[in-house]
């Protein structure tokens, strides 16, 4: 019998490690309680799929993730990916910021080995809990040769999603993770069914490398809406943000009264990145929103929280808005 692949599970907390008072609690429970070895012990089926060992990197609800958590996790993933006795890596993670961590790893970990980020919408103690199957799927994908070279993946609700494209779009259902470009495939009873592959740069084709990153710059997000004042923009400017991501209305549009405030920040060297509060579609460069005139950058299809991740990574390499725009087209 062929030797099983070696998969490491890095646990960070979240609902997949959650516990509720009763089986009827699918939405009220405490996250980040169950240790990784208990998660593994609760899923004996994975011993037929891979040799699995776990590491408890953090035990936190992911709404509380910090840039430091991202750095520590990514450096651990990078180090493990270089080990000959590691064939794939699974990260168990809260669903709230799972999409940010998955995209970050996609940008900075230089490996073609499968990296799969997984969470759950219900704690393991709930009726019809989804964590066990999601984790079983994640280990299967991480143990699969055909998952190599597809960038960081996310397995939720039987689907295999791109870590770049996927976001949590429902906060109370097990079918919570979607990409407007669709999943890369599905996994059913431990078998992967692929339908497409990413075309954006990632992992081994990335110009970024977590092993060379020492710190992440402050990048913050400002939400656009009717009557929006400049208060938040001013505050982030004063706090030293190196870039501001605008969750603009519609096509990432900026209220006319806000433009001069942004221009002041731009002239102080702060990058201005136009994203949109609208869930689907994408932002393109536009003379009406003075991208060229003011050297702003557009985030294309990246939602604000994803654009922030790419901006932080890009700013570790360049401060040139033209280079930033190239990076936003390519990643
Ligand atoms: N507890 C939240 C988190 O850690 C939600 C979850 O995990 O589903 O992100």
mmCIF file of C-alpha atoms and ligand atoms in Angstrom:
data_model
loop_
_atom_site.group_PDB
_atom_site.id
_atom_site.type_symbol
_atom_site.label_atom_id
_atom_site.label_comp_id
_atom_site.label_asym_id
_atom_site.label_seq_id
_atom_site.Cartn_x
_atom_site.Cartn_y
_atom_site.Cartn_z
ATOM 1 C CA UNK A 1 0.000 0.000 0.000
ATOM 2 C CA UNK A 2 1.473 3.355 -1.029
ATOM 3 C CA UNK A 3 2.662 5.532 1.886
ATOM 4 C CA UNK A 4 0.096 8.159 2.836
ATOM 5 C CA UNK A 5 0.895 11.851 2.271
ATOM 6 C CA UNK A 6 1.950 13.900 5.302
ATOM 7 C CA UNK A 7 -0.402 16.774 6.138
ATOM 8 C CA UNK A 8 0.137 19.308 8.916
ATOM 9 C CA UNK A 9 -2.883 21.067 10.423
ATOM 10 C CA UNK A 10 -2.102 24.536 11.815
ATOM 11 C CA UNK A 11 -4.946 25.524 14.143
ATOM 12 C CA UNK A 12 -5.694 29.184 14.831
ATOM 13 C CA UNK A 13 -9.115 29.000 16.555
ATOM 14 C CA UNK A 14 -12.495 30.097 15.240
ATOM 15 C CA UNK A 15 -15.875 28.410 15.233
ATOM 16 C CA UNK A 16 -14.425 25.205 13.788
ATOM 17 C CA UNK A 17 -12.865 24.952 17.256
ATOM 18 C CA UNK A 18 -16.000 26.289 18.883
ATOM 19 C CA UNK A 19 -18.338 24.771 21.457
ATOM 20 C CA UNK A 20 -21.929 25.622 22.245
ATOM 21 C CA UNK A 21 -23.950 24.912 25.387
ATOM 22 C CA UNK A 22 -26.380 22.640 23.577
ATOM 23 C CA UNK A 23 -26.873 20.991 20.203
ATOM 24 C CA UNK A 24 -29.561 23.560 19.535
ATOM 25 C CA UNK A 25 -26.916 26.316 19.634
ATOM 26 C CA UNK A 26 -25.816 26.735 16.021
ATOM 27 C CA UNK A 27 -25.321 30.497 16.231
ATOM 28 C CA UNK A 28 -24.622 31.208 19.923
ATOM 29 C CA UNK A 29 -21.464 29.496 21.160
ATOM 30 C CA UNK A 30 -17.879 30.240 22.170
ATOM 31 C CA UNK A 31 -15.285 30.153 19.384
ATOM 32 C CA UNK A 32 -11.679 29.000 19.778
ATOM 33 C CA UNK A 33 -12.121 26.417 22.531
ATOM 34 C CA UNK A 34 -11.298 22.948 21.095
ATOM 35 C CA UNK A 35 -7.558 22.172 20.748
ATOM 36 C CA UNK A 36 -6.171 20.878 17.447
ATOM 37 C CA UNK A 37 -5.472 17.363 18.747
ATOM 38 C CA UNK A 38 -9.133 17.070 19.745
ATOM 39 C CA UNK A 39 -10.201 18.251 16.266
ATOM 40 C CA UNK A 40 -8.016 15.532 14.743
ATOM 41 C CA UNK A 41 -9.179 12.863 17.223
ATOM 42 C CA UNK A 42 -12.772 13.758 16.386
ATOM 43 C CA UNK A 43 -12.159 12.859 12.735
ATOM 44 C CA UNK A 44 -10.718 9.291 12.607
ATOM 45 C CA UNK A 45 -11.587 9.068 8.883
ATOM 46 C CA UNK A 46 -8.637 11.298 8.008
ATOM 47 C CA UNK A 47 -6.175 8.617 9.112
ATOM 48 C CA UNK A 48 -7.053 6.762 5.874
ATOM 49 C CA UNK A 49 -6.319 9.916 3.819
ATOM 50 C CA UNK A 50 -3.040 11.197 5.243
ATOM 51 C CA UNK A 51 -0.618 11.045 8.120
ATOM 52 C CA UNK A 52 -1.877 14.080 10.021
ATOM 53 C CA UNK A 53 -0.250 16.023 12.829
ATOM 54 C CA UNK A 54 -1.397 19.291 14.379
ATOM 55 C CA UNK A 55 0.132 22.487 15.736
ATOM 56 C CA UNK A 56 -1.825 25.023 17.799
ATOM 57 C CA UNK A 57 -0.463 28.282 16.363
ATOM 58 C CA UNK A 58 -3.143 30.485 18.005
ATOM 59 C CA UNK A 59 -6.509 29.909 19.685
ATOM 60 C CA UNK A 60 -8.448 33.049 18.734
ATOM 61 C CA UNK A 61 -11.670 34.121 17.053
ATOM 62 C CA UNK A 62 -10.539 35.466 13.701
ATOM 63 C CA UNK A 63 -12.228 38.891 14.047
ATOM 64 C CA UNK A 64 -9.353 39.500 16.464
ATOM 65 C CA UNK A 65 -6.563 38.613 13.999
ATOM 66 C CA UNK A 66 -3.723 41.138 13.787
ATOM 67 C CA UNK A 67 -1.003 41.761 11.178
ATOM 68 C CA UNK A 68 1.366 40.054 13.604
ATOM 69 C CA UNK A 69 -0.831 36.929 13.586
ATOM 70 C CA UNK A 70 -0.700 36.979 9.771
ATOM 71 C CA UNK A 71 3.105 37.225 9.789
ATOM 72 C CA UNK A 72 3.617 34.462 12.383
ATOM 73 C CA UNK A 73 1.221 32.113 10.586
ATOM 74 C CA UNK A 74 2.639 32.784 7.098
ATOM 75 C CA UNK A 75 6.234 32.291 8.269
ATOM 76 C CA UNK A 76 5.241 28.954 9.859
ATOM 77 C CA UNK A 77 3.469 27.844 6.662
ATOM 78 C CA UNK A 78 6.503 28.858 4.605
ATOM 79 C CA UNK A 79 8.914 26.956 6.850
ATOM 80 C CA UNK A 80 6.772 23.796 6.837
ATOM 81 C CA UNK A 81 6.325 23.976 3.049
ATOM 82 C CA UNK A 82 10.096 23.613 2.664
ATOM 83 C CA UNK A 83 10.187 20.358 4.645
ATOM 84 C CA UNK A 84 10.448 17.169 2.552
ATOM 85 C CA UNK A 85 8.242 15.365 5.089
ATOM 86 C CA UNK A 86 5.354 17.822 4.554
ATOM 87 C CA UNK A 87 3.146 17.263 1.477
ATOM 88 C CA UNK A 88 0.296 19.648 2.292
ATOM 89 C CA UNK A 89 -0.816 22.133 4.931
ATOM 90 C CA UNK A 90 -4.281 22.820 6.378
ATOM 91 C CA UNK A 91 -5.037 25.934 8.404
ATOM 92 C CA UNK A 92 -8.164 25.851 10.601
ATOM 93 C CA UNK A 93 -9.380 29.414 11.004
ATOM 94 C CA UNK A 94 -12.360 31.529 12.025
ATOM 95 C CA UNK A 95 -14.594 32.405 9.097
ATOM 96 C CA UNK A 96 -14.743 36.144 9.807
ATOM 97 C CA UNK A 97 -11.321 36.990 8.370
ATOM 98 C CA UNK A 98 -10.530 33.636 6.728
ATOM 99 C CA UNK A 99 -10.686 35.294 3.291
ATOM 100 C CA UNK A 100 -7.967 37.807 4.288
ATOM 101 C CA UNK A 101 -5.569 35.194 5.639
ATOM 102 C CA UNK A 102 -6.138 32.943 2.618
ATOM 103 C CA UNK A 103 -5.331 35.801 0.214
ATOM 104 C CA UNK A 104 -2.283 36.854 2.239
ATOM 105 C CA UNK A 105 -0.844 33.316 2.120
ATOM 106 C CA UNK A 106 -1.655 33.162 -1.603
ATOM 107 C CA UNK A 107 0.532 36.243 -2.147
ATOM 108 C CA UNK A 108 3.557 35.508 0.034
ATOM 109 C CA UNK A 109 4.125 31.737 0.477
ATOM 110 C CA UNK A 110 6.419 30.460 -2.303
ATOM 111 C CA UNK A 111 5.294 26.839 -2.554
ATOM 112 C CA UNK A 112 3.312 24.754 -5.045
ATOM 113 C CA UNK A 113 2.313 22.314 -2.285
ATOM 114 C CA UNK A 114 -1.407 22.505 -1.448
ATOM 115 C CA UNK A 115 -2.275 24.997 1.294
ATOM 116 C CA UNK A 116 -5.942 24.776 2.371
ATOM 117 C CA UNK A 117 -7.664 27.181 4.761
ATOM 118 C CA UNK A 118 -10.843 25.870 6.394
ATOM 119 C CA UNK A 119 -13.432 27.023 8.910
ATOM 120 C CA UNK A 120 -16.983 26.281 9.884
ATOM 121 C CA UNK A 121 -20.173 28.236 10.356
ATOM 122 C CA UNK A 122 -21.441 26.059 13.223
ATOM 123 C CA UNK A 123 -19.562 24.723 16.252
ATOM 124 C CA UNK A 124 -18.905 20.985 16.409
ATOM 125 C CA UNK A 125 -21.447 20.698 19.222
ATOM 126 C CA UNK A 126 -24.349 21.893 17.038
ATOM 127 C CA UNK A 127 -26.911 19.843 15.096
ATOM 128 C CA UNK A 128 -25.698 19.444 11.469
ATOM 129 C CA UNK A 129 -22.314 20.886 12.336
ATOM 130 C CA UNK A 130 -20.266 21.581 9.189
ATOM 131 C CA UNK A 131 -16.746 21.661 10.643
ATOM 132 C CA UNK A 132 -15.962 17.950 10.515
ATOM 133 C CA UNK A 133 -16.804 17.553 6.826
ATOM 134 C CA UNK A 134 -15.076 20.841 5.955
ATOM 135 C CA UNK A 135 -11.929 19.642 7.770
ATOM 136 C CA UNK A 136 -12.142 16.188 6.152
ATOM 137 C CA UNK A 137 -12.365 17.905 2.765
ATOM 138 C CA UNK A 138 -9.460 20.226 3.587
ATOM 139 C CA UNK A 139 -7.187 17.311 4.530
ATOM 140 C CA UNK A 140 -8.191 15.450 1.364
ATOM 141 C CA UNK A 141 -7.382 18.441 -0.828
ATOM 142 C CA UNK A 142 -4.113 19.138 1.027
ATOM 143 C CA UNK A 143 -3.153 15.472 0.410
ATOM 144 C CA UNK A 144 -4.010 15.695 -3.315
ATOM 145 C CA UNK A 145 -1.315 16.055 -5.963
ATOM 146 C CA UNK A 146 -3.884 17.640 -8.317
ATOM 147 C CA UNK A 147 -4.388 20.480 -5.809
ATOM 148 C CA UNK A 148 -0.786 21.570 -6.321
ATOM 149 C CA UNK A 149 -0.079 24.812 -8.155
ATOM 150 C CA UNK A 150 -3.614 26.219 -7.802
ATOM 151 C CA UNK A 151 -2.728 28.788 -5.158
ATOM 152 C CA UNK A 152 -4.125 28.802 -1.645
ATOM 153 C CA UNK A 153 -7.472 26.999 -1.492
ATOM 154 C CA UNK A 154 -10.507 27.138 0.797
ATOM 155 C CA UNK A 155 -12.796 24.130 1.333
ATOM 156 C CA UNK A 156 -16.229 25.049 2.673
ATOM 157 C CA UNK A 157 -19.626 23.475 2.011
ATOM 158 C CA UNK A 158 -18.333 20.821 -0.467
ATOM 159 C CA UNK A 159 -16.690 23.478 -2.666
ATOM 160 C CA UNK A 160 -13.018 24.129 -3.420
ATOM 161 C CA UNK A 161 -12.609 27.903 -3.648
ATOM 162 C CA UNK A 162 -9.678 30.093 -4.597
ATOM 163 C CA UNK A 163 -8.247 31.840 -1.531
ATOM 164 C CA UNK A 164 -7.921 34.968 -3.684
ATOM 165 C CA UNK A 165 -11.499 35.061 -4.962
ATOM 166 C CA UNK A 166 -13.561 33.774 -2.045
ATOM 167 C CA UNK A 167 -15.335 35.862 0.600
ATOM 168 C CA UNK A 168 -17.800 35.209 3.392
ATOM 169 C CA UNK A 169 -21.041 36.634 1.984
ATOM 170 C CA UNK A 170 -23.604 35.165 4.425
ATOM 171 C CA UNK A 171 -23.093 35.391 8.176
ATOM 172 C CA UNK A 172 -25.544 32.722 9.328
ATOM 173 C CA UNK A 173 -25.655 29.802 6.836
ATOM 174 C CA UNK A 174 -23.271 26.909 6.054
ATOM 175 C CA UNK A 175 -23.318 28.011 2.400
ATOM 176 C CA UNK A 176 -21.550 31.215 3.350
ATOM 177 C CA UNK A 177 -18.458 31.417 1.137
ATOM 178 C CA UNK A 178 -18.776 32.593 -2.436
ATOM 179 C CA UNK A 179 -16.698 34.044 -5.262
ATOM 180 C CA UNK A 180 -18.342 35.985 -8.076
ATOM 181 C CA UNK A 181 -16.060 33.963 -10.395
ATOM 182 C CA UNK A 182 -17.302 30.674 -8.924
ATOM 183 C CA UNK A 183 -15.518 27.846 -7.132
ATOM 184 C CA UNK A 184 -12.490 26.117 -8.717
ATOM 185 C CA UNK A 185 -14.199 22.780 -8.117
ATOM 186 C CA UNK A 186 -16.008 20.540 -5.685
ATOM 187 C CA UNK A 187 -14.997 17.768 -3.373
ATOM 188 C CA UNK A 188 -17.383 14.879 -2.793
ATOM 189 C CA UNK A 189 -16.525 11.850 -0.629
ATOM 190 C CA UNK A 190 -12.866 12.805 -0.668
ATOM 191 C CA UNK A 191 -12.597 13.121 -4.456
ATOM 192 C CA UNK A 192 -11.700 16.433 -6.108
ATOM 193 C CA UNK A 193 -13.675 17.553 -9.179
ATOM 194 C CA UNK A 194 -11.861 20.501 -10.819
ATOM 195 C CA UNK A 195 -13.524 22.869 -13.303
ATOM 196 C CA UNK A 196 -11.086 25.773 -13.556
ATOM 197 C CA UNK A 197 -7.769 27.125 -12.336
ATOM 198 C CA UNK A 198 -6.663 30.624 -11.185
ATOM 199 C CA UNK A 199 -5.096 32.977 -13.765
ATOM 200 C CA UNK A 200 -3.820 35.598 -11.328
ATOM 201 C CA UNK A 201 -0.244 35.370 -9.964
ATOM 202 C CA UNK A 202 0.183 33.460 -6.720
ATOM 203 C CA UNK A 203 2.623 31.434 -4.557
ATOM 204 C CA UNK A 204 5.508 30.284 -6.780
ATOM 205 C CA UNK A 205 4.741 32.951 -9.418
ATOM 206 C CA UNK A 206 4.533 35.743 -6.842
ATOM 207 C CA UNK A 207 7.165 38.489 -6.618
ATOM 208 C CA UNK A 208 6.516 38.589 -2.862
ATOM 209 C CA UNK A 209 8.022 36.259 -0.282
ATOM 210 C CA UNK A 210 7.092 36.099 3.403
ATOM 211 C CA UNK A 211 10.680 35.041 4.194
ATOM 212 C CA UNK A 212 11.775 38.553 3.118
ATOM 213 C CA UNK A 213 8.933 40.478 4.842
ATOM 214 C CA UNK A 214 9.824 41.952 8.230
ATOM 215 C CA UNK A 215 6.781 44.166 8.830
ATOM 216 C CA UNK A 216 3.438 45.036 7.255
ATOM 217 C CA UNK A 217 2.577 48.740 6.722
ATOM 218 C CA UNK A 218 -0.643 50.225 8.083
ATOM 219 C CA UNK A 219 -3.375 50.158 5.446
ATOM 220 C CA UNK A 220 -6.913 51.086 6.435
ATOM 221 C CA UNK A 221 -10.369 51.120 4.861
ATOM 222 C CA UNK A 222 -12.935 53.936 4.656
ATOM 223 C CA UNK A 223 -16.561 53.146 3.850
ATOM 224 C CA UNK A 224 -18.459 55.308 1.360
ATOM 225 C CA UNK A 225 -22.144 56.328 1.774
ATOM 226 C CA UNK A 226 -24.416 59.350 1.314
ATOM 227 C CA UNK A 227 -23.376 62.386 3.367
ATOM 228 C CA UNK A 228 -20.008 60.797 4.192
ATOM 229 C CA UNK A 229 -17.710 63.249 6.067
ATOM 230 C CA UNK A 230 -13.896 63.322 5.871
ATOM 231 C CA UNK A 231 -13.586 62.427 9.564
ATOM 232 C CA UNK A 232 -12.368 58.854 9.104
ATOM 233 C CA UNK A 233 -10.015 59.813 6.271
ATOM 234 C CA UNK A 234 -8.486 62.555 8.434
ATOM 235 C CA UNK A 235 -8.119 60.175 11.378
ATOM 236 C CA UNK A 236 -6.408 57.463 9.323
ATOM 237 C CA UNK A 237 -4.150 60.087 7.749
ATOM 238 C CA UNK A 238 -3.117 61.309 11.191
ATOM 239 C CA UNK A 239 -2.586 57.745 12.436
ATOM 240 C CA UNK A 240 0.026 57.190 9.726
ATOM 241 C CA UNK A 241 -1.780 54.905 7.292
ATOM 242 C CA UNK A 242 0.497 54.283 4.295
ATOM 243 C CA UNK A 243 -2.522 53.617 2.084
ATOM 244 C CA UNK A 244 -6.251 54.134 2.308
ATOM 245 C CA UNK A 245 -8.629 51.694 0.644
ATOM 246 C CA UNK A 246 -11.935 53.330 -0.256
ATOM 247 C CA UNK A 247 -15.035 51.117 -0.106
ATOM 248 C CA UNK A 248 -16.647 53.545 -2.511
ATOM 249 C CA UNK A 249 -20.236 53.566 -3.742
ATOM 250 C CA UNK A 250 -21.097 52.011 -7.102
ATOM 251 C CA UNK A 251 -17.996 51.903 -9.343
ATOM 252 C CA UNK A 252 -15.856 52.805 -6.341
ATOM 253 C CA UNK A 253 -16.999 56.421 -6.652
ATOM 254 C CA UNK A 254 -15.786 59.097 -4.251
ATOM 255 C CA UNK A 255 -17.940 62.030 -3.090
ATOM 256 C CA UNK A 256 -16.699 65.250 -4.740
ATOM 257 C CA UNK A 257 -16.215 66.985 -1.345
ATOM 258 C CA UNK A 258 -13.870 64.153 -0.282
ATOM 259 C CA UNK A 259 -11.508 64.398 -3.275
ATOM 260 C CA UNK A 260 -9.509 67.411 -1.989
ATOM 261 C CA UNK A 261 -9.061 65.680 1.389
ATOM 262 C CA UNK A 262 -7.680 62.605 -0.354
ATOM 263 C CA UNK A 263 -5.433 64.786 -2.496
ATOM 264 C CA UNK A 264 -3.859 66.284 0.603
ATOM 265 C CA UNK A 265 -3.103 62.777 1.885
ATOM 266 C CA UNK A 266 -1.811 61.761 -1.552
ATOM 267 C CA UNK A 267 0.557 64.717 -1.564
ATOM 268 C CA UNK A 268 1.778 63.522 1.868
ATOM 269 C CA UNK A 269 2.681 60.200 0.214
ATOM 270 C CA UNK A 270 -0.376 58.176 1.219
ATOM 271 C CA UNK A 271 -1.586 55.812 -1.533
ATOM 272 C CA UNK A 272 -5.275 56.023 -2.443
ATOM 273 C CA UNK A 273 -6.850 52.762 -3.617
ATOM 274 C CA UNK A 274 -10.387 52.780 -4.992
ATOM 275 C CA UNK A 275 -12.436 49.651 -4.252
ATOM 276 C CA UNK A 276 -16.223 49.389 -4.007
ATOM 277 C CA UNK A 277 -18.765 48.565 -1.305
ATOM 278 C CA UNK A 278 -20.741 46.735 -4.032
ATOM 279 C CA UNK A 279 -20.185 42.993 -3.649
ATOM 280 C CA UNK A 280 -19.814 41.979 -7.334
ATOM 281 C CA UNK A 281 -18.368 43.546 -10.489
ATOM 282 C CA UNK A 282 -15.047 45.395 -10.534
ATOM 283 C CA UNK A 283 -13.502 48.866 -10.529
ATOM 284 C CA UNK A 284 -11.534 50.161 -13.538
ATOM 285 C CA UNK A 285 -9.476 53.332 -13.950
ATOM 286 C CA UNK A 286 -11.738 56.285 -14.585
ATOM 287 C CA UNK A 287 -11.160 59.924 -15.490
ATOM 288 C CA UNK A 288 -14.340 60.944 -13.673
ATOM 289 C CA UNK A 289 -12.786 59.664 -10.435
ATOM 290 C CA UNK A 290 -9.437 61.363 -11.100
ATOM 291 C CA UNK A 291 -7.267 58.229 -11.024
ATOM 292 C CA UNK A 292 -4.750 59.393 -13.599
ATOM 293 C CA UNK A 293 -4.780 63.028 -12.549
ATOM 294 C CA UNK A 294 -4.205 62.215 -8.882
ATOM 295 C CA UNK A 295 -2.146 59.004 -9.263
ATOM 296 C CA UNK A 296 -4.721 56.858 -7.511
ATOM 297 C CA UNK A 297 -4.877 53.061 -7.815
ATOM 298 C CA UNK A 298 -7.969 50.959 -8.550
ATOM 299 C CA UNK A 299 -8.522 47.610 -6.791
ATOM 300 C CA UNK A 300 -10.227 45.947 -9.802
ATOM 301 C CA UNK A 301 -12.386 43.027 -8.540
ATOM 302 C CA UNK A 302 -10.862 42.956 -5.040
ATOM 303 C CA UNK A 303 -13.288 43.760 -2.227
ATOM 304 C CA UNK A 304 -11.953 46.376 0.238
ATOM 305 C CA UNK A 305 -10.729 43.821 2.779
ATOM 306 C CA UNK A 306 -8.859 41.934 0.034
ATOM 307 C CA UNK A 307 -7.470 45.151 -1.494
ATOM 308 C CA UNK A 308 -6.067 46.035 1.955
ATOM 309 C CA UNK A 309 -4.156 42.717 2.072
ATOM 310 C CA UNK A 310 -2.649 43.230 -1.397
ATOM 311 C CA UNK A 311 -1.819 46.871 -0.650
ATOM 312 C CA UNK A 312 0.051 45.911 2.542
ATOM 313 C CA UNK A 313 2.065 43.271 0.677
ATOM 314 C CA UNK A 314 2.727 45.511 -2.350
ATOM 315 C CA UNK A 315 3.911 48.386 -0.158
ATOM 316 C CA UNK A 316 6.642 46.157 1.278
ATOM 317 C CA UNK A 317 8.189 46.408 -2.222
ATOM 318 C CA UNK A 318 7.147 49.679 -3.860
ATOM 319 C CA UNK A 319 5.655 53.122 -3.240
ATOM 320 C CA UNK A 320 5.192 53.884 -6.931
ATOM 321 C CA UNK A 321 1.470 54.145 -7.813
ATOM 322 C CA UNK A 322 2.185 52.860 -11.335
ATOM 323 C CA UNK A 323 3.851 49.731 -9.896
ATOM 324 C CA UNK A 324 0.993 49.390 -7.404
ATOM 325 C CA UNK A 325 -1.519 49.507 -10.240
ATOM 326 C CA UNK A 326 0.418 46.802 -12.133
ATOM 327 C CA UNK A 327 0.326 44.667 -9.012
ATOM 328 C CA UNK A 328 -3.431 45.162 -8.637
ATOM 329 C CA UNK A 329 -3.956 44.037 -12.252
ATOM 330 C CA UNK A 330 -1.706 40.967 -11.838
ATOM 331 C CA UNK A 331 -2.588 39.500 -8.384
HETATM 332 N N1 LIG B 1 -16.007 33.175 15.593
HETATM 333 C C1 LIG B 1 -15.871 33.780 14.284
HETATM 334 C C2 LIG B 1 -14.425 33.681 13.838
HETATM 335 O O1 LIG B 1 -13.595 33.204 14.599
HETATM 336 C C3 LIG B 1 -16.775 33.154 13.283
HETATM 337 C C4 LIG B 1 -16.385 31.767 12.861
HETATM 338 O O2 LIG B 1 -15.314 31.256 13.142
HETATM 339 O O3 LIG B 1 -17.187 31.235 12.158
HETATM 340 O O4 LIG B 1 -14.150 34.150 12.743
#
